[in-house]
PDB file of C-alpha atoms in Angstrom:
ATOM      1  CA  MET A  29     -19.641  19.438 -21.482  1.00 97.00           C
ATOM      2  CA  ARG A  30     -18.240  15.918 -21.233  1.00 98.00           C
ATOM      3  CA  ALA A  31     -17.462  14.420 -17.832  1.00 98.00           C
ATOM      4  CA  ALA A  32     -17.078  11.180 -15.908  1.00 98.00           C
ATOM      5  CA  GLU A  33     -20.136  10.592 -13.741  1.00 98.00           C
ATOM      6  CA  ILE A  34     -20.737   8.345 -10.740  1.00 98.00           C
ATOM      7  CA  GLN A  35     -24.361   7.347 -11.040  1.00 97.00           C
ATOM      8  CA  GLU A  36     -24.491   4.964  -8.076  1.00 95.00           C
ATOM      9  CA  PRO A  37     -22.048   4.482  -5.166  1.00 95.00           C
ATOM     10  CA  GLY A  38     -19.882   1.414  -5.584  1.00 94.00           C
ATOM     11  CA  ARG A  39     -20.061   1.461  -9.375  1.00 96.00           C
ATOM     12  CA  PRO A  40     -17.435   2.933 -11.735  1.00 97.00           C
ATOM     13  CA  PRO A  41     -18.019   6.252 -13.458  1.00 98.00           C
ATOM     14  CA  LEU A  42     -19.310   6.460 -17.005  1.00 98.00           C
ATOM     15  CA  PRO A  43     -18.820   9.160 -19.653  1.00 98.00           C
ATOM     16  CA  ALA A  44     -21.725  11.608 -19.621  1.00 97.00           C
ATOM     17  CA  ASP A  45     -22.909  14.935 -20.994  1.00 97.00           C
ATOM     18  CA  ARG A  46     -23.506  17.490 -18.249  1.00 96.00           C
ATOM     19  CA  ALA A  47     -24.313  21.171 -18.059  1.00 95.00           C
ATOM     20  CA  ALA A  48     -21.247  23.378 -17.735  1.00 94.00           C
ATOM     21  CA  PRO A  49     -20.809  24.730 -14.180  1.00 96.00           C
ATOM     22  CA  VAL A  50     -21.505  28.354 -13.304  1.00 94.00           C
ATOM     23  CA  PRO A  51     -19.047  29.737 -10.730  1.00 94.00           C
ATOM     24  CA  GLY A  52     -20.562  31.085  -7.556  1.00 93.00           C
ATOM     25  CA  PRO A  53     -19.165  33.725  -5.189  1.00 96.00           C
ATOM     26  CA  GLY A  54     -15.525  33.027  -4.374  1.00 95.00           C
ATOM     27  CA  GLU A  55     -15.215  30.404  -7.130  1.00 96.00           C
ATOM     28  CA  THR A  56     -13.130  30.244 -10.311  1.00 97.00           C
ATOM     29  CA  LEU A  57     -13.858  28.343 -13.504  1.00 97.00           C
ATOM     30  CA  VAL A  58     -11.070  25.929 -14.463  1.00 98.00           C
ATOM     31  CA  LYS A  59     -10.616  24.299 -17.863  1.00 98.00           C
ATOM     32  CA  VAL A  60      -9.325  20.867 -16.851  1.00 98.00           C
ATOM     33  CA  GLY A  61      -6.420  19.300 -18.703  1.00 97.00           C
ATOM     34  CA  ALA A  62      -5.635  16.253 -16.562  1.00 98.00           C
ATOM     35  CA  ALA A  63      -7.194  14.492 -13.570  1.00 98.00           C
ATOM     36  CA  PRO A  64      -5.683  11.452 -11.809  1.00 98.00           C
ATOM     37  CA  ILE A  65      -7.733   8.454 -10.729  1.00 98.00           C
ATOM     38  CA  THR A  66      -6.538   7.870  -7.168  1.00 96.00           C
ATOM     39  CA  PRO A  67      -7.328   5.410  -4.366  1.00 93.00           C
ATOM     40  CA  LEU A  68      -9.072   8.249  -2.530  1.00 94.00           C
ATOM     41  CA  ASP A  69     -11.427   8.751  -5.476  1.00 97.00           C
ATOM     42  CA  VAL A  70     -12.344   5.065  -5.408  1.00 96.00           C
ATOM     43  CA  LEU A  71     -12.817   5.137  -1.634  1.00 94.00           C
ATOM     44  CA  CYS A  72     -15.038   8.215  -1.736  1.00 94.00           C
ATOM     45  CA  ALA A  73     -17.208   6.726  -4.490  1.00 96.00           C
ATOM     46  CA  SER A  74     -17.614   3.380  -2.743  1.00 95.00           C
ATOM     47  CA  GLY A  75     -20.339   4.595  -0.416  1.00 92.00           C
ATOM     48  CA  THR A  76     -18.719   2.660   2.436  1.00 90.00           C
ATOM     49  CA  SER A  77     -16.030   5.119   3.554  1.00 86.00           C
ATOM     50  CA  TYR A  78     -15.949   7.243   6.708  1.00 85.00           C
ATOM     51  CA  PHE A  79     -17.105  10.175   4.526  1.00 88.00           C
ATOM     52  CA  GLY A  80     -20.484   8.501   4.156  1.00 92.00           C
ATOM     53  CA  ARG A  81     -22.552   7.776   1.078  1.00 94.00           C
ATOM     54  CA  PRO A  82     -21.996  10.464  -1.585  1.00 95.00           C
ATOM     55  CA  ALA A  83     -24.919  12.254  -3.200  1.00 93.00           C
ATOM     56  CA  THR A  84     -25.287  10.975  -6.757  1.00 96.00           C
ATOM     57  CA  PRO A  85     -24.925  11.598  -9.588  1.00 97.00           C
ATOM     58  CA  TYR A  86     -21.650  13.472  -9.208  1.00 97.00           C
ATOM     59  CA  VAL A  87     -18.346  13.982 -11.027  1.00 98.00           C
ATOM     60  CA  PRO A  88     -15.461  12.331  -9.122  1.00 98.00           C
ATOM     61  CA  GLY A  89     -11.910  13.635  -8.858  1.00 98.00           C
ATOM     62  CA  VAL A  90     -10.281  15.091  -5.747  1.00 97.00           C
ATOM     63  CA  GLN A  91      -7.509  16.907  -7.637  1.00 98.00           C
ATOM     64  CA  GLY A  92      -6.605  18.062 -11.101  1.00 98.00           C
ATOM     65  CA  VAL A  93      -4.526  20.339 -13.310  1.00 98.00           C
ATOM     66  CA  GLY A  94      -5.863  22.857 -15.800  1.00 98.00           C
ATOM     67  CA  THR A  95      -5.964  26.530 -16.688  1.00 97.00           C
ATOM     68  CA  ALA A  96      -7.799  29.454 -15.129  1.00 97.00           C
ATOM     69  CA  GLY A  97      -7.612  32.895 -16.676  1.00 93.00           C
ATOM     70  CA  GLY A  98      -5.040  31.544 -19.089  1.00 93.00           C
ATOM     71  CA  ARG A  99      -2.672  30.468 -16.288  1.00 96.00           C
ATOM     72  CA  PRO A 100      -1.766  26.854 -15.376  1.00 97.00           C
ATOM     73  CA  VAL A 101      -3.198  25.784 -12.024  1.00 98.00           C
ATOM     74  CA  TRP A 102      -3.438  22.766  -9.767  1.00 98.00           C
ATOM     75  CA  PHE A 103      -6.564  22.391  -7.664  1.00 98.00           C
ATOM     76  CA  THR A 104      -8.204  20.164  -5.113  1.00 96.00           C
ATOM     77  CA  THR A 105     -11.882  19.351  -4.572  1.00 96.00           C
ATOM     78  CA  SER A 106     -14.024  17.615  -1.947  1.00 94.00           C
ATOM     79  CA  ALA A 107     -15.837  15.431  -4.501  1.00 96.00           C
ATOM     80  CA  GLY A 108     -17.241  12.329  -2.811  1.00 95.00           C
ATOM     81  CA  MET A 109     -16.514  13.774   0.626  1.00 94.00           C
ATOM     82  CA  ALA A 110     -19.058  16.574   0.383  1.00 93.00           C
ATOM     83  CA  PRO A 111     -21.764  17.502  -2.161  1.00 93.00           C
ATOM     84  CA  GLY A 112     -20.409  18.846  -5.416  1.00 93.00           C
ATOM     85  CA  ASP A 113     -18.457  17.832  -8.488  1.00 97.00           C
ATOM     86  CA  GLY A 114     -14.789  17.065  -8.937  1.00 97.00           C
ATOM     87  CA  SER A 115     -12.015  17.260 -11.476  1.00 98.00           C
ATOM     88  CA  MET A 116     -12.997  14.589 -14.037  1.00 98.00           C
ATOM     89  CA  ALA A 117     -14.807  17.000 -16.334  1.00 98.00           C
ATOM     90  CA  GLU A 118     -13.864  19.389 -19.102  1.00 98.00           C
ATOM     91  CA  THR A 119     -14.690  22.322 -16.818  1.00 98.00           C
ATOM     92  CA  VAL A 120     -15.063  22.612 -13.061  1.00 98.00           C
ATOM     93  CA  SER A 121     -15.886  25.460 -10.696  1.00 97.00           C
ATOM     94  CA  VAL A 122     -13.421  25.537  -7.794  1.00 96.00           C
ATOM     95  CA  PRO A 123     -13.144  27.725  -4.686  1.00 95.00           C
ATOM     96  CA  THR A 124     -10.504  30.265  -5.603  1.00 96.00           C
ATOM     97  CA  GLU A 125      -8.643  29.557  -2.363  1.00 94.00           C
ATOM     98  CA  ASP A 126      -8.103  25.944  -3.516  1.00 94.00           C
ATOM     99  CA  LEU A 127      -6.214  26.965  -6.670  1.00 97.00           C
ATOM    100  CA  VAL A 128      -2.418  26.879  -6.826  1.00 97.00           C
ATOM    101  CA  GLU A 129      -0.781  28.661  -9.743  1.00 96.00           C
ATOM    102  CA  LEU A 130       1.887  26.532 -11.411  1.00 96.00           C
ATOM    103  CA  PRO A 131       5.056  27.497 -13.274  1.00 92.00           C
ATOM    104  CA  GLU A 132       4.588  28.152 -16.985  1.00 88.00           C
ATOM    105  CA  GLY A 133       5.396  25.246 -19.252  1.00 88.00           C
ATOM    106  CA  VAL A 134       4.715  22.429 -16.777  1.00 92.00           C
ATOM    107  CA  ASP A 135       3.335  19.176 -18.153  1.00 96.00           C
ATOM    108  CA  PRO A 136      -0.213  18.918 -16.729  1.00 96.00           C
ATOM    109  CA  VAL A 137      -0.220  15.120 -16.941  1.00 97.00           C
ATOM    110  CA  ALA A 138       3.103  14.817 -15.077  1.00 97.00           C
ATOM    111  CA  VAL A 139       1.930  17.131 -12.305  1.00 98.00           C
ATOM    112  CA  ALA A 140      -1.441  15.375 -12.090  1.00 98.00           C
ATOM    113  CA  ALA A 141       0.313  12.007 -11.767  1.00 98.00           C
ATOM    114  CA  LEU A 142       2.429  13.341  -8.890  1.00 98.00           C
ATOM    115  CA  GLY A 143      -0.188  15.486  -7.149  1.00 97.00           C
ATOM    116  CA  LEU A 144      -1.036  14.877  -3.519  1.00 97.00           C
ATOM    117  CA  SER A 145       0.978  11.639  -3.429  1.00 97.00           C
ATOM    118  CA  ALA A 146       4.170  13.605  -4.045  1.00 98.00           C
ATOM    119  CA  VAL A 147       3.031  16.250  -1.559  1.00 98.00           C
ATOM    120  CA  ALA A 148       2.668  13.500   1.056  1.00 98.00           C
ATOM    121  CA  ALA A 149       6.115  12.078   0.260  1.00 98.00           C
ATOM    122  CA  HIS A 150       7.775  15.501   0.418  1.00 98.00           C
ATOM    123  CA  MET A 151       6.106  16.684   3.619  1.00 98.00           C
ATOM    124  CA  ALA A 152       6.445  13.325   5.393  1.00 98.00           C
ATOM    125  CA  LEU A 153      10.172  13.302   4.651  1.00 98.00           C
ATOM    126  CA  THR A 154      10.910  16.939   5.483  1.00 98.00           C
ATOM    127  CA  TRP A 155       8.274  18.624   7.614  1.00 98.00           C
ATOM    128  CA  ARG A 156       7.318  15.536   9.630  1.00 98.00           C
ATOM    129  CA  GLY A 157      10.436  13.404   9.342  1.00 98.00           C
ATOM    130  CA  GLY A 158      13.011  16.176   9.588  1.00 98.00           C
ATOM    131  CA  LEU A 159      15.235  14.777   6.842  1.00 98.00           C
ATOM    132  CA  ALA A 160      18.676  16.409   6.888  1.00 98.00           C
ATOM    133  CA  ALA A 161      21.318  16.379   4.172  1.00 98.00           C
ATOM    134  CA  GLY A 162      23.706  13.440   4.537  1.00 98.00           C
ATOM    135  CA  GLU A 163      21.209  11.079   6.172  1.00 98.00           C
ATOM    136  CA  GLN A 164      20.373   7.555   5.047  1.00 98.00           C
ATOM    137  CA  VAL A 165      16.722   6.903   4.173  1.00 98.00           C
ATOM    138  CA  LEU A 166      14.743   3.680   3.830  1.00 98.00           C
ATOM    139  CA  VAL A 167      11.615   3.965   1.659  1.00 98.00           C
ATOM    140  CA  LEU A 168       9.042   1.185   1.928  1.00 98.00           C
ATOM    141  CA  GLY A 169       6.527   0.559  -0.855  1.00 97.00           C
ATOM    142  CA  ALA A 170       8.965   2.278  -3.190  1.00 97.00           C
ATOM    143  CA  GLY A 171       7.279   0.975  -6.342  1.00 96.00           C
ATOM    144  CA  GLY A 172       4.072   2.883  -5.630  1.00 95.00           C
ATOM    145  CA  VAL A 173       3.465   6.509  -6.535  1.00 96.00           C
ATOM    146  CA  VAL A 174       4.251   7.811  -3.027  1.00 97.00           C
ATOM    147  CA  GLY A 175       7.340   5.597  -2.823  1.00 98.00           C
ATOM    148  CA  GLN A 176       8.710   6.541  -6.241  1.00 98.00           C
ATOM    149  CA  ALA A 177       8.284  10.213  -5.402  1.00 98.00           C
ATOM    150  CA  ALA A 178       9.866   9.716  -1.977  1.00 98.00           C
ATOM    151  CA  VAL A 179      13.021   8.158  -3.435  1.00 98.00           C
ATOM    152  CA  GLN A 180      13.536  11.135  -5.741  1.00 98.00           C
ATOM    153  CA  LEU A 181      12.539  13.749  -3.166  1.00 98.00           C
ATOM    154  CA  ALA A 182      14.905  12.260  -0.585  1.00 98.00           C
ATOM    155  CA  ARG A 183      17.704  12.641  -3.137  1.00 98.00           C
ATOM    156  CA  ILE A 184      16.691  16.238  -3.853  1.00 98.00           C
ATOM    157  CA  ALA A 185      16.748  16.919  -0.093  1.00 97.00           C
ATOM    158  CA  GLY A 186      20.338  15.658   0.131  1.00 98.00           C
ATOM    159  CA  ALA A 187      20.047  12.086   1.412  1.00 98.00           C
ATOM    160  CA  ARG A 188      23.401  10.311   1.043  1.00 98.00           C
ATOM    161  CA  ARG A 189      21.964   6.826   0.505  1.00 98.00           C
ATOM    162  CA  ILE A 190      18.455   5.614  -0.256  1.00 98.00           C
ATOM    163  CA  VAL A 191      17.403   2.015   0.332  1.00 98.00           C
ATOM    164  CA  ALA A 192      14.052   0.981  -1.142  1.00 98.00           C
ATOM    165  CA  GLY A 193      11.705  -1.907  -0.397  1.00 98.00           C
ATOM    166  CA  ALA A 194       9.056  -3.213  -2.796  1.00 98.00           C
ATOM    167  CA  ARG A 195       7.137  -6.461  -3.165  1.00 95.00           C
ATOM    168  CA  SER A 196       6.875  -7.403  -6.858  1.00 95.00           C
ATOM    169  CA  PRO A 197       9.655  -7.481  -9.484  1.00 96.00           C
ATOM    170  CA  ALA A 198       7.841  -4.743 -11.417  1.00 95.00           C
ATOM    171  CA  ALA A 199       7.604  -2.564  -8.320  1.00 96.00           C
ATOM    172  CA  ARG A 200      11.277  -3.112  -7.558  1.00 97.00           C
ATOM    173  CA  ASP A 201      12.134  -2.074 -11.101  1.00 97.00           C
ATOM    174  CA  ARG A 202      10.148   1.150 -10.655  1.00 97.00           C
ATOM    175  CA  ALA A 203      12.070   1.828  -7.434  1.00 97.00           C
ATOM    176  CA  LYS A 204      15.357   1.363  -9.284  1.00 98.00           C
ATOM    177  CA  GLN A 205      14.171   3.660 -12.055  1.00 97.00           C
ATOM    178  CA  ALA A 206      13.365   6.267  -9.408  1.00 97.00           C
ATOM    179  CA  GLY A 207      17.005   6.210  -8.347  1.00 98.00           C
ATOM    180  CA  ALA A 208      17.242   4.038  -5.235  1.00 98.00           C
ATOM    181  CA  ASP A 209      20.794   3.000  -4.353  1.00 98.00           C
ATOM    182  CA  ALA A 210      19.635  -0.483  -3.338  1.00 98.00           C
ATOM    183  CA  VAL A 211      16.318  -2.306  -3.577  1.00 98.00           C
ATOM    184  CA  VAL A 212      15.082  -5.049  -1.237  1.00 98.00           C
ATOM    185  CA  ALA A 213      12.359  -7.577  -2.017  1.00 98.00           C
ATOM    186  CA  LEU A 214       9.423  -7.428   0.412  1.00 98.00           C
ATOM    187  CA  ASP A 215       8.123 -10.844  -0.654  1.00 97.00           C
ATOM    188  CA  THR A 216       7.947 -12.291   2.864  1.00 98.00           C
ATOM    189  CA  ASP A 217       6.309 -11.384   6.174  1.00 97.00           C
ATOM    190  CA  ASP A 218       9.249 -12.793   8.150  1.00 98.00           C
ATOM    191  CA  VAL A 219      10.431  -9.755  10.127  1.00 98.00           C
ATOM    192  CA  ALA A 220      13.845 -11.214  10.902  1.00 98.00           C
ATOM    193  CA  GLU A 221      14.451 -12.044   7.241  1.00 98.00           C
ATOM    194  CA  LEU A 222      13.412  -8.578   6.090  1.00 98.00           C
ATOM    195  CA  THR A 223      15.622  -6.999   8.752  1.00 98.00           C
ATOM    196  CA  ALA A 224      18.595  -9.002   7.479  1.00 98.00           C
ATOM    197  CA  ARG A 225      17.905  -7.943   3.898  1.00 98.00           C
ATOM    198  CA  PHE A 226      17.758  -4.266   4.838  1.00 98.00           C
ATOM    199  CA  ALA A 227      20.935  -4.505   6.913  1.00 98.00           C
ATOM    200  CA  ALA A 228      22.804  -6.229   4.073  1.00 98.00           C
ATOM    201  CA  VAL A 229      22.401  -3.262   1.715  1.00 98.00           C
ATOM    202  CA  ALA A 230      22.293  -0.315   4.133  1.00 98.00           C
ATOM    203  CA  ASP A 231      25.425   1.668   4.895  1.00 98.00           C
ATOM    204  CA  GLY A 232      25.143   1.268   8.649  1.00 97.00           C
ATOM    205  CA  PRO A 233      22.085   2.259  10.699  1.00 98.00           C
ATOM    206  CA  VAL A 234      19.263   4.124   8.931  1.00 98.00           C
ATOM    207  CA  ASP A 235      18.284   7.641   9.999  1.00 98.00           C
ATOM    208  CA  LEU A 236      14.746   7.856   8.602  1.00 98.00           C
ATOM    209  CA  VAL A 237      12.127   5.380   7.354  1.00 98.00           C
ATOM    210  CA  LEU A 238       9.241   6.460   5.140  1.00 98.00           C
ATOM    211  CA  ASP A 239       6.471   3.901   5.592  1.00 98.00           C
ATOM    212  CA  PRO A 240       3.243   3.740   3.568  1.00 98.00           C
ATOM    213  CA  LEU A 241       2.872  -0.007   4.344  1.00 98.00           C
ATOM    214  CA  PHE A 242       2.953  -0.706   8.120  1.00 98.00           C
ATOM    215  CA  GLY A 243       2.761  -4.422   9.047  1.00 98.00           C
ATOM    216  CA  PRO A 244       5.881  -6.656   9.016  1.00 98.00           C
ATOM    217  CA  PRO A 245       7.896  -4.392   6.632  1.00 98.00           C
ATOM    218  CA  ALA A 246       7.625  -1.486   9.080  1.00 98.00           C
ATOM    219  CA  ALA A 247       8.589  -3.696  12.017  1.00 98.00           C
ATOM    220  CA  ALA A 248      11.705  -4.824  10.140  1.00 98.00           C
ATOM    221  CA  ALA A 249      12.548  -1.284   9.050  1.00 98.00           C
ATOM    222  CA  ALA A 250      12.316  -0.057  12.652  1.00 98.00           C
ATOM    223  CA  ARG A 251      15.045  -2.535  13.617  1.00 98.00           C
ATOM    224  CA  THR A 252      17.425  -0.888  11.132  1.00 98.00           C
ATOM    225  CA  LEU A 253      17.113   2.589  12.685  1.00 98.00           C
ATOM    226  CA  ARG A 254      19.906   4.240  14.613  1.00 98.00           C
ATOM    227  CA  ALA A 255      19.424   5.501  18.160  1.00 98.00           C
ATOM    228  CA  GLY A 256      16.908   8.329  17.976  1.00 98.00           C
ATOM    229  CA  GLY A 257      15.934   7.360  14.429  1.00 98.00           C
ATOM    230  CA  ARG A 258      12.535   8.228  12.974  1.00 98.00           C
ATOM    231  CA  LEU A 259       9.838   6.217  11.229  1.00 98.00           C
ATOM    232  CA  VAL A 260       7.058   8.199   9.545  1.00 98.00           C
ATOM    233  CA  ASN A 261       3.935   6.193   8.758  1.00 98.00           C
ATOM    234  CA  LEU A 262       1.509   7.475   6.127  1.00 97.00           C
ATOM    235  CA  GLY A 263      -0.381   4.353   5.149  1.00 94.00           C
ATOM    236  CA  SER A 264      -1.294   0.733   5.835  1.00 94.00           C
ATOM    237  CA  SER A 265      -1.080  -1.031   2.476  1.00 92.00           C
ATOM    238  CA  ALA A 266       0.491  -4.121   4.083  1.00 94.00           C
ATOM    239  CA  ALA A 267      -1.543  -4.288   7.308  1.00 95.00           C
ATOM    240  CA  GLU A 268      -3.493  -2.180   9.806  1.00 95.00           C
ATOM    241  CA  THR A 269      -1.342  -3.434  12.675  1.00 97.00           C
ATOM    242  CA  CYS A 270       2.418  -3.800  13.049  1.00 97.00           C
ATOM    243  CA  PRO A 271       4.494  -6.243  15.151  1.00 97.00           C
ATOM    244  CA  ILE A 272       7.058  -3.707  16.394  1.00 96.00           C
ATOM    245  CA  ASP A 273       8.417  -5.002  19.682  1.00 94.00           C
ATOM    246  CA  SER A 274       8.791  -2.786  22.736  1.00 96.00           C
ATOM    247  CA  SER A 275      12.490  -3.519  23.132  1.00 95.00           C
ATOM    248  CA  THR A 276      13.238  -2.120  19.660  1.00 96.00           C
ATOM    249  CA  LEU A 277      11.474   1.119  20.527  1.00 96.00           C
ATOM    250  CA  ARG A 278      12.926   1.511  24.007  1.00 96.00           C
ATOM    251  CA  SER A 279      16.488   0.377  23.410  1.00 96.00           C
ATOM    252  CA  ARG A 280      17.066   3.029  20.744  1.00 94.00           C
ATOM    253  CA  SER A 281      14.585   5.718  21.831  1.00 97.00           C
ATOM    254  CA  LEU A 282      12.968   5.583  18.405  1.00 98.00           C
ATOM    255  CA  ARG A 283      10.408   8.096  17.227  1.00 98.00           C
ATOM    256  CA  LEU A 284       7.309   6.753  15.451  1.00 98.00           C
ATOM    257  CA  LEU A 285       5.432   9.546  13.715  1.00 98.00           C
ATOM    258  CA  GLY A 286       2.136   9.633  11.843  1.00 98.00           C
ATOM    259  CA  TYR A 287       1.454  11.766   8.781  1.00 98.00           C
ATOM    260  CA  THR A 288      -1.633  12.866   6.833  1.00 95.00           C
ATOM    261  CA  ASN A 289      -2.091  15.518   4.145  1.00 95.00           C
ATOM    262  CA  ASN A 290      -5.228  16.576   6.003  1.00 91.00           C
ATOM    263  CA  GLU A 291      -3.044  18.211   8.644  1.00 94.00           C
ATOM    264  CA  LEU A 292      -1.483  20.628   6.165  1.00 95.00           C
ATOM    265  CA  SER A 293      -2.547  24.248   6.042  1.00 95.00           C
ATOM    266  CA  PRO A 294      -3.555  25.624   2.621  1.00 93.00           C
ATOM    267  CA  GLU A 295      -0.284  27.544   2.575  1.00 95.00           C
ATOM    268  CA  GLN A 296       1.783  24.407   3.278  1.00 97.00           C
ATOM    269  CA  ARG A 297      -0.064  22.442   0.602  1.00 96.00           C
ATOM    270  CA  ALA A 298       0.378  25.215  -1.957  1.00 96.00           C
ATOM    271  CA  ALA A 299       4.099  25.510  -1.233  1.00 97.00           C
ATOM    272  CA  ALA A 300       4.518  21.742  -1.495  1.00 98.00           C
ATOM    273  CA  ILE A 301       2.659  21.361  -4.803  1.00 97.00           C
ATOM    274  CA  THR A 302       4.614  24.311  -6.206  1.00 97.00           C
ATOM    275  CA  MET A 303       7.880  22.621  -5.251  1.00 97.00           C
ATOM    276  CA  VAL A 304       6.694  19.355  -6.794  1.00 98.00           C
ATOM    277  CA  ALA A 305       5.736  21.105 -10.050  1.00 97.00           C
ATOM    278  CA  GLU A 306       9.058  22.946 -10.199  1.00 96.00           C
ATOM    279  CA  GLN A 307      11.033  19.727  -9.744  1.00 97.00           C
ATOM    280  CA  ALA A 308       8.881  17.993 -12.363  1.00 96.00           C
ATOM    281  CA  ALA A 309       9.536  20.841 -14.816  1.00 95.00           C
ATOM    282  CA  LEU A 310      13.281  20.422 -14.198  1.00 95.00           C
ATOM    283  CA  GLY A 311      13.018  16.710 -14.995  1.00 94.00           C
ATOM    284  CA  ARG A 312      14.082  15.704 -11.491  1.00 96.00           C
ATOM    285  CA  LEU A 313      10.753  14.267 -10.339  1.00 98.00           C
ATOM    286  CA  LYS A 314       8.396  11.884 -12.137  1.00 97.00           C
ATOM    287  CA  VAL A 315       6.401   8.743 -11.446  1.00 97.00           C
ATOM    288  CA  ALA A 316       5.200   5.914 -13.655  1.00 96.00           C
ATOM    289  CA  HIS A 317       1.858   6.844 -15.172  1.00 96.00           C
ATOM    290  CA  GLU A 318      -0.439   6.225 -18.101  1.00 96.00           C
ATOM    291  CA  ILE A 319      -2.875   8.479 -19.924  1.00 97.00           C
ATOM    292  CA  VAL A 320      -6.439   7.384 -20.625  1.00 97.00           C
ATOM    293  CA  ALA A 321      -9.233   9.090 -22.539  1.00 97.00           C
ATOM    294  CA  LEU A 322     -12.573   9.962 -21.002  1.00 97.00           C
ATOM    295  CA  ASP A 323     -14.282   7.226 -23.020  1.00 97.00           C
ATOM    296  CA  ASP A 324     -12.076   4.649 -21.248  1.00 97.00           C
ATOM    297  CA  VAL A 325     -12.747   5.907 -17.720  1.00 98.00           C
ATOM    298  CA  GLU A 326     -14.850   2.902 -16.653  1.00 97.00           C
ATOM    299  CA  ARG A 327     -12.140   0.334 -17.439  1.00 97.00           C
ATOM    300  CA  ALA A 328      -9.412   2.548 -16.017  1.00 97.00           C
ATOM    301  CA  TRP A 329     -11.361   3.023 -12.766  1.00 97.00           C
ATOM    302  CA  LEU A 330     -11.850  -0.729 -12.388  1.00 96.00           C
ATOM    303  CA  ARG A 331      -8.113  -1.332 -12.868  1.00 95.00           C
ATOM    304  CA  GLN A 332      -7.314   1.228 -10.169  1.00 94.00           C
ATOM    305  CA  ALA A 333      -9.919  -0.267  -7.834  1.00 93.00           C
ATOM    306  CA  GLY A 334      -8.602  -3.787  -8.459  1.00 91.00           C
ATOM    307  CA  GLY A 335      -4.945  -2.898  -7.891  1.00 87.00           C
ATOM    308  CA  ALA A 336      -4.052  -3.652 -11.517  1.00 86.00           C
ATOM    309  CA  ALA A 337      -2.642  -0.228 -12.391  1.00 88.00           C
ATOM    310  CA  ALA A 338       1.131  -0.215 -12.993  1.00 82.00           C
ATOM    311  CA  GLY A 339       1.354   3.485 -12.108  1.00 91.00           C
ATOM    312  CA  ARG A 340      -0.905   6.479 -11.676  1.00 97.00           C
ATOM    313  CA  ILE A 341      -3.762   6.544 -14.199  1.00 97.00           C
ATOM    314  CA  VAL A 342      -4.378  10.064 -15.481  1.00 98.00           C
ATOM    315  CA  LEU A 343      -7.556  11.049 -17.285  1.00 97.00           C
ATOM    316  CA  ALA A 344      -6.876  13.493 -20.137  1.00 96.00           C
ATOM    317  CA  LEU A 345      -9.764  15.903 -20.697  1.00 94.00           C
TER     318      LEU A 345
END
């Protein structure tokens, strides 16, 4: 079978011919249709992550969409985090417990593009952030995959107004396309300036902030929250530290919450990906993405690693 193969940590995968996998006890064979190239894939393959140096050669890909027994499925793998192969192959053997059956007729590429990023957006907003209908939400990094999904998922959950923040003009355009009511430029690290920009377009104090950035944008967003408001952090794309001042936290009794997909139970993850797939099938949830062929995986991987991808890159198998 054809697959993408990491031959040495820190180097991009190359197309390769490999033996087809043979499922072991408790495993199911999946014919893969689409596999996204994600930041986690790049991190795992780097050999410098907290997962350690992966055993090579191996097939990368921590998630994918395909068919098993004639039924559409989404699946996750531990490729790069533990020995074994991932989703970027024509066929993969997956623990049966890691399969989630999808609704008939779903677009595998659309679901692959959303994947765990949309799961994170949905669960951070609802399960962790407690989003209620009628609340106002501020989404930082709204041009990224998590942010685009969060804007749409907040709307689906009943948010009355959604303010988005994004750095580049292209990212701001993606946030608008996702349906944000107002979009703020995050092209400065001046916390006071960012706070003023958020306040100018928000309809009063914000109830909930979704933050995959941290750093100055999160500090500014915290200042827009109402008393008892919540900020859910699920990333640090802007900075590993954040200049939130104590008086902002104390004066409004704010709640700062952390989120990771790793905390989800298999049942929570399955329910979330099912919801994401259903909304995608209804045309209510999508993110910017591009499709690449297996022969182009090396260049596509390098664009993802270098931050040059305009949306999620999905490998079509």
